[in-house]
Short mmCIF file of C-alpha atoms in Angstrom, two decimals:
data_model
loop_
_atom_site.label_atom_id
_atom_site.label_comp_id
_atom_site.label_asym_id
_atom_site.label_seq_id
_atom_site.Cartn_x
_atom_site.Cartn_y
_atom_site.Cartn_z
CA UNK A 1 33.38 114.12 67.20
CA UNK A 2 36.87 115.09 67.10
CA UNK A 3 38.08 112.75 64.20
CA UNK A 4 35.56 113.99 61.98
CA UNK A 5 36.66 117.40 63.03
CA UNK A 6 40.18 116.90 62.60
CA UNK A 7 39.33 115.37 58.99
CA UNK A 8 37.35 118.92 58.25
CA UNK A 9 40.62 120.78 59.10
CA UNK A 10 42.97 118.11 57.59
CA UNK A 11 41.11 119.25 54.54
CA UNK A 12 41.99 122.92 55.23
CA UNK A 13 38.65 124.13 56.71
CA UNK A 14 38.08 126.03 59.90
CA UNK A 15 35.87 125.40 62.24
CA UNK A 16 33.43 127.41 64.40
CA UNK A 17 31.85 125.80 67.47
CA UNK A 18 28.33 127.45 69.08
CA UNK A 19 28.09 126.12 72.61
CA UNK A 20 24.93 125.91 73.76
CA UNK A 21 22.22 123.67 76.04
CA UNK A 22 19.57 123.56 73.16
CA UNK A 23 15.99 124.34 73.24
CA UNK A 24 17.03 126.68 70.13
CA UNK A 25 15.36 129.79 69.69
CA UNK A 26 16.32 132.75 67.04
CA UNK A 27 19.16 133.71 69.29
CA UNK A 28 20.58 130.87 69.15
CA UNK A 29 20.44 130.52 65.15
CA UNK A 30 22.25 134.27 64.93
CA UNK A 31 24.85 132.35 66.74
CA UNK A 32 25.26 129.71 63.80
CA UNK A 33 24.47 132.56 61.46
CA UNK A 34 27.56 134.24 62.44
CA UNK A 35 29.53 131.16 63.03
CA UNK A 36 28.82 130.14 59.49
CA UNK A 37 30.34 133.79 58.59
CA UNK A 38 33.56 133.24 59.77
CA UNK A 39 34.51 128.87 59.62
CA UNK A 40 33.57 126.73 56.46
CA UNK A 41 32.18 123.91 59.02
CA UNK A 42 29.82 124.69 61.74
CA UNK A 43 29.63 122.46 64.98
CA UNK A 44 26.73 123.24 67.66
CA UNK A 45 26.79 121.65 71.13
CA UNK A 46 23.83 121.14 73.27
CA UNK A 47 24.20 119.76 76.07
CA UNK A 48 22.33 120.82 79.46
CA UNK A 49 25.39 121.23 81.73
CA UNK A 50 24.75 119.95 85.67
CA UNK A 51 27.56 121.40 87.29
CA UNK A 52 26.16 125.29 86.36
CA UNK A 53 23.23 124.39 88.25
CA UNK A 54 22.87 124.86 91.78
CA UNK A 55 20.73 123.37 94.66
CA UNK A 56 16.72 124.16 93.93
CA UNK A 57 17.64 125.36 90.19
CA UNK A 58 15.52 124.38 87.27
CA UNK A 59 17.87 121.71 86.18
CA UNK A 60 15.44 118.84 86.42
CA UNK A 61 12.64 121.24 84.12
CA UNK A 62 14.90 122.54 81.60
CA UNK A 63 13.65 122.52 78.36
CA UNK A 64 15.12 119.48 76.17
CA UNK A 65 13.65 119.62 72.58
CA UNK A 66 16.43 117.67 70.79
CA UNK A 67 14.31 117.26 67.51
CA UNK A 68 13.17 120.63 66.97
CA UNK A 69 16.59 121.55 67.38
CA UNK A 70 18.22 119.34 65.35
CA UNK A 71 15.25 120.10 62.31
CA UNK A 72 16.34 123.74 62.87
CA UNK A 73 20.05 123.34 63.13
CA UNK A 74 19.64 121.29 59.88
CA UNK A 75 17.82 123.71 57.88
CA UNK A 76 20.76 126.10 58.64
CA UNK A 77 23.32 123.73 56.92
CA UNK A 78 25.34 122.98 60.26
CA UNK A 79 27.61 119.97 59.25
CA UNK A 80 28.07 118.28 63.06
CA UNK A 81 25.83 118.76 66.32
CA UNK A 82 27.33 116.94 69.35
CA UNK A 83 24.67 116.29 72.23
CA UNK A 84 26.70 114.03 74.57
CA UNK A 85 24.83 112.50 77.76
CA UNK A 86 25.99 113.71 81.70
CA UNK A 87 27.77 110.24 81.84
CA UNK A 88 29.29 110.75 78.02
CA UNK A 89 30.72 113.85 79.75
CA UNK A 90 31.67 113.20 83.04
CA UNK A 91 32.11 109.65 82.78
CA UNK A 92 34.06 109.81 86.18
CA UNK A 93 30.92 110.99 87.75
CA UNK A 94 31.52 113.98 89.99
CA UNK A 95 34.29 115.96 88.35
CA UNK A 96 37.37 117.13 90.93
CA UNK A 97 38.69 119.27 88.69
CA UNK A 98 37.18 122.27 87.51
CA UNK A 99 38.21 125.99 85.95
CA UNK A 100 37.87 128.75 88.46
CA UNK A 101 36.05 131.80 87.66
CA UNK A 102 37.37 133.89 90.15
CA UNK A 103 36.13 137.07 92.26
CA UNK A 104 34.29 138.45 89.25
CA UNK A 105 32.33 134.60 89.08
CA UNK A 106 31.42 135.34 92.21
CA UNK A 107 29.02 138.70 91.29
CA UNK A 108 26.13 139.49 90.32
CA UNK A 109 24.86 136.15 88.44
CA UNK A 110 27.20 134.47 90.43
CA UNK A 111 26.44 135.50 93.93
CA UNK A 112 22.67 134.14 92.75
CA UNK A 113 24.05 130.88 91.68
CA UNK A 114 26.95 130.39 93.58
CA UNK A 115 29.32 127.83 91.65
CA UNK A 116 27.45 128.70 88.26
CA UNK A 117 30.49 130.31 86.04
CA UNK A 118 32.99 127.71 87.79
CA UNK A 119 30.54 125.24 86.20
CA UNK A 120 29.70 126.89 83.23
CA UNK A 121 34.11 127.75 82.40
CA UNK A 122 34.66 123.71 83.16
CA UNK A 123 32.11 122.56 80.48
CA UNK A 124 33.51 125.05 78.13
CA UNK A 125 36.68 124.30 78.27
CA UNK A 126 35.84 120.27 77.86
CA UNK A 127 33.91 121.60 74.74
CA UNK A 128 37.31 123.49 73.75
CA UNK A 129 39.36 120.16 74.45
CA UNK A 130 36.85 118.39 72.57
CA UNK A 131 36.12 120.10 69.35
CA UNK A 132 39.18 122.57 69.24
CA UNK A 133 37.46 125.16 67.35
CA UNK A 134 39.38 127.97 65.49
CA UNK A 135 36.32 129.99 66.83
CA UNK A 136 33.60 129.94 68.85
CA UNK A 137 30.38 131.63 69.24
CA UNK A 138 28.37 133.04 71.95
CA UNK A 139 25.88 135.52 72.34
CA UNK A 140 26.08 139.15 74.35
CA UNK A 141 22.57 138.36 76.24
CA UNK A 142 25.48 136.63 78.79
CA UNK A 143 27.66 138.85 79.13
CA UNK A 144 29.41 137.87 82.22
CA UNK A 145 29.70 134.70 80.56
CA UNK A 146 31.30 136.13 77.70
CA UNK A 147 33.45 138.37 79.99
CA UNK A 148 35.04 135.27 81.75
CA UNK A 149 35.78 132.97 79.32
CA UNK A 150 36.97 135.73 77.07
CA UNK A 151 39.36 135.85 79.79
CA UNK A 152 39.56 132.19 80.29
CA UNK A 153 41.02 132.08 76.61
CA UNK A 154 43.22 135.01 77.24
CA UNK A 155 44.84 133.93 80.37
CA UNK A 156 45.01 130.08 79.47
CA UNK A 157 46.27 130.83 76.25
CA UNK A 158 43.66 129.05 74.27
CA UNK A 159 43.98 128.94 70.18
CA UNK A 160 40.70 130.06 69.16
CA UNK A 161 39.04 133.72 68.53
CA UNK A 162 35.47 134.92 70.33
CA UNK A 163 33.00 135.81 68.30
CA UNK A 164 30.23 137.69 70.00
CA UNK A 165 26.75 138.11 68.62
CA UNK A 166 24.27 141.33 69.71
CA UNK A 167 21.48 140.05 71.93
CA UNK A 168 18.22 139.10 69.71
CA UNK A 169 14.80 140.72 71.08
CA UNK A 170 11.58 139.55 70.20
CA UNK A 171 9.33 142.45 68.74
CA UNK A 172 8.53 143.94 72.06
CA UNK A 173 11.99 143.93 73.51
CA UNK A 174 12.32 141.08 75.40
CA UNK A 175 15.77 139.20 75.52
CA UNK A 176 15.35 135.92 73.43
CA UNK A 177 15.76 133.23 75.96
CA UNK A 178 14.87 129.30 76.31
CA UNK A 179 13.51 130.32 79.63
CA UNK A 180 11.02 132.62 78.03
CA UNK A 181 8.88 129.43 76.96
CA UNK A 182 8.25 129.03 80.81
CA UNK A 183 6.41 132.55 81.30
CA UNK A 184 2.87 132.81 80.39
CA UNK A 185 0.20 135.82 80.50
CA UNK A 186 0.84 138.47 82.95
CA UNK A 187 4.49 136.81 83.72
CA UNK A 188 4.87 137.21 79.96
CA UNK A 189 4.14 140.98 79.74
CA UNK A 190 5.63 141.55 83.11
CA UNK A 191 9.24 140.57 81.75
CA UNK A 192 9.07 143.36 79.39
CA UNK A 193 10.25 145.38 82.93
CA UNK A 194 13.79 143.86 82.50
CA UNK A 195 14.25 145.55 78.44
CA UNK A 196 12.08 148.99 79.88
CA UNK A 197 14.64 149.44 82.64
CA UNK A 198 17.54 148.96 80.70
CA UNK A 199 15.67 151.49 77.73
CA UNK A 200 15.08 154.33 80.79
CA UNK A 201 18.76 153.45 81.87
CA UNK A 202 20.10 154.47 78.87
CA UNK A 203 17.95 157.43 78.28
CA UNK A 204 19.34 159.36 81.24
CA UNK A 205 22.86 158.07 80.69
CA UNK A 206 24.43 161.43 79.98
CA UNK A 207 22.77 162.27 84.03
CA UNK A 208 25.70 160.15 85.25
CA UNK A 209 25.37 157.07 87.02
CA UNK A 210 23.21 158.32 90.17
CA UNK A 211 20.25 158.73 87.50
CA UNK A 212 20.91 155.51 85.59
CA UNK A 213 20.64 153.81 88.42
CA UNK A 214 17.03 155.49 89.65
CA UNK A 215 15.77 155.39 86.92
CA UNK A 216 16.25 152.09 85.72
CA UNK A 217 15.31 151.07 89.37
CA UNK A 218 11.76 153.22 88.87
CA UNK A 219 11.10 151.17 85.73
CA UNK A 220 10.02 147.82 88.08
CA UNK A 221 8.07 150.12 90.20
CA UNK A 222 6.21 147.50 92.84
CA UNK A 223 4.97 144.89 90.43
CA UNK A 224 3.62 142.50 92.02
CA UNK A 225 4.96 138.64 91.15
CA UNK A 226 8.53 140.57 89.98
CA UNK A 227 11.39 139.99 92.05
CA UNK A 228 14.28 142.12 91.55
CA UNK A 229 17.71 140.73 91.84
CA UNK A 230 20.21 142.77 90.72
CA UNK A 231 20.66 146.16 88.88
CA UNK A 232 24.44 147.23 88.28
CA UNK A 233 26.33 149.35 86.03
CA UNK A 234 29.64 147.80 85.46
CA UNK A 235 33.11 148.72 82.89
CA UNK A 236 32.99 146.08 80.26
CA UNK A 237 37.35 146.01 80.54
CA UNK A 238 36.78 145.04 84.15
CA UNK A 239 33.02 144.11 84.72
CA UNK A 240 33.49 145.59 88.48
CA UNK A 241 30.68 148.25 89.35
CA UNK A 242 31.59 151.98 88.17
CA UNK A 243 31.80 155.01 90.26
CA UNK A 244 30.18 157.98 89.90
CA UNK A 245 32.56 159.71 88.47
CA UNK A 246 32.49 157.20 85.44
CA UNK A 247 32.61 158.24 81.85
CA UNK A 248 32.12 157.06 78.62
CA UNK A 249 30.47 153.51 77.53
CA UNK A 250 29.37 151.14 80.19
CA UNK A 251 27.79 148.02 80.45
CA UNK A 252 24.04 147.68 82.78
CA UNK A 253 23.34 144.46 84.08
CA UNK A 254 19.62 143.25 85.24
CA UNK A 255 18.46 140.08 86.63
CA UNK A 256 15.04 139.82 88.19
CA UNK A 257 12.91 136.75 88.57
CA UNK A 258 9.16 136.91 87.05
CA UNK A 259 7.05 134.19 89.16
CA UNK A 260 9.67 131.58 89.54
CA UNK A 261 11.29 132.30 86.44
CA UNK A 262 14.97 133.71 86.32
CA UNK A 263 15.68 136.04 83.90
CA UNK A 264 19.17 138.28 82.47
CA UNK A 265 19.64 141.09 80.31
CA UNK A 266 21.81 143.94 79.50
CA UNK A 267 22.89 146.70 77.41
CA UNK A 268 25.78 149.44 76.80
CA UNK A 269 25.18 152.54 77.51
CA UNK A 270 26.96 156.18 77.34
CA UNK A 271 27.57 157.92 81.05
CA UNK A 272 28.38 161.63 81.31
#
């Protein structure tokens, strides 16, 4: 992968890399979309990452759908995909040494998965090593993900730019997510409470932060087989929770689980 990398920007091309663990949906191809906007060659990783998964996590049932994605990532005109194997990865086995999220790793999504973003930062910045991108690509559905290694770059002094691409819905709202294929039915319409409590959240956000909060709280109501997790408004300089004296654009994070599926979202909002 990286000699025919290096031969793309020995020929004067830059490259964008989209980091993701496949099962491709729409989201993902906004990613390569963009990527294609701002590089001349296009690489996309897949590659289902063990060390973001914890103990009891859907590792094992992940959806894998190499072919589809490679059919899809094809009919986009992406020049390279690299899907390496665990032991292609971490041919050492267990890896000692890892990148550290830090305190803000160790909120919200990652007080759920504890060890998740330490995970997640690692296998990014092998990815990095690997491909050494002029830019890469990810998508604002994670957006403590993007937070930290936005400041992963930053701090480590990494030589490549962010590029961040607006969550994609489906039609009724709901966060485009490989996880989605898991939800059927009910479980299907009851993840619509995740967008509908982010939507009443930013409705009232001119009520200050108190109302936010209740009212994108009220949205879940006691559905039954809907598991709240967490609902916090957070700055998007600092992503630490605001205070009610907070003005000005903020970022609400959700995370509830709909039968035993795990699901994110998030949006910006106004308060005050």
């Amino acid at each position: 992968m990286r000699d025919e990398v290096d031969a793309h920007r020995a020929a004067g091309r830059r490259v964008a890399l989209v980091p993701t663990m496949g099962a491709l949906h729409d989201g993902h191809l906004a990613l390569v979309r963009r990527a294609r906007e701002v590089a001349d060659v296009v690489v996309v990783s897949i590659f289902v990452n063990p060390l973001q998964f914890g103990a009891g996590e859907d590792l094992d049932r992940y959806p894998r759908t190499l072919e589809a994605d490679l059919a899809a990532l094809g009919a986009h005109g992406v020049e390279l995909v690299f899907a390496p194997s665990p032991d292609e990865m971490y041919p050492e086995g267990a890896v000692e040494t890892r990148v550290t999220a830090g305190r803000i790793g160790e909120l919200y999504e990652g007080a759920s998965r504890p060890g998740h973003f330490d995970g997640m930062l690692t296998v990014v910045a092998k990815l990095f090593n690997i491909v050494r991108p002029d830019h890469a690509v990810f998508g604002q559905k994670d957006a403590q993900q993007v937070f930290l290694v936005r400041r992963m770059v930053r701090e480590l002094d990494v030589p490549l730019a962010i590029e961040v691409v607006p969550t994609v819905r489906e039609p009724d709202g709901l966060a485009m997510s490989s996880r989605n294929r898991y939800l059927e039915g009910d479980q299907r319409r009851a993840a619509l409470l995740l967008s509908e409590s982010l939507a009443a959240a930013e409705a009232v956000g001119a009520e200050g932060l108190d109302e936010v909060l209740a009212e994108a709280a009220a949205a879940f109501g006691d559905h039954d087989g809907v598991e709240l997790d967490y609902l916090v408004v957070v700055d998007p300089e600092t992503f630490l929770p605001v205070g009610e004296e907070a003005r000005g654009e903020a970022l609400v994070l959700v995370a509830a689980r709909v039968g035993s599926t795990r699901l994110i979202d998030n949006a910006v909002i106004s308060l005050g």
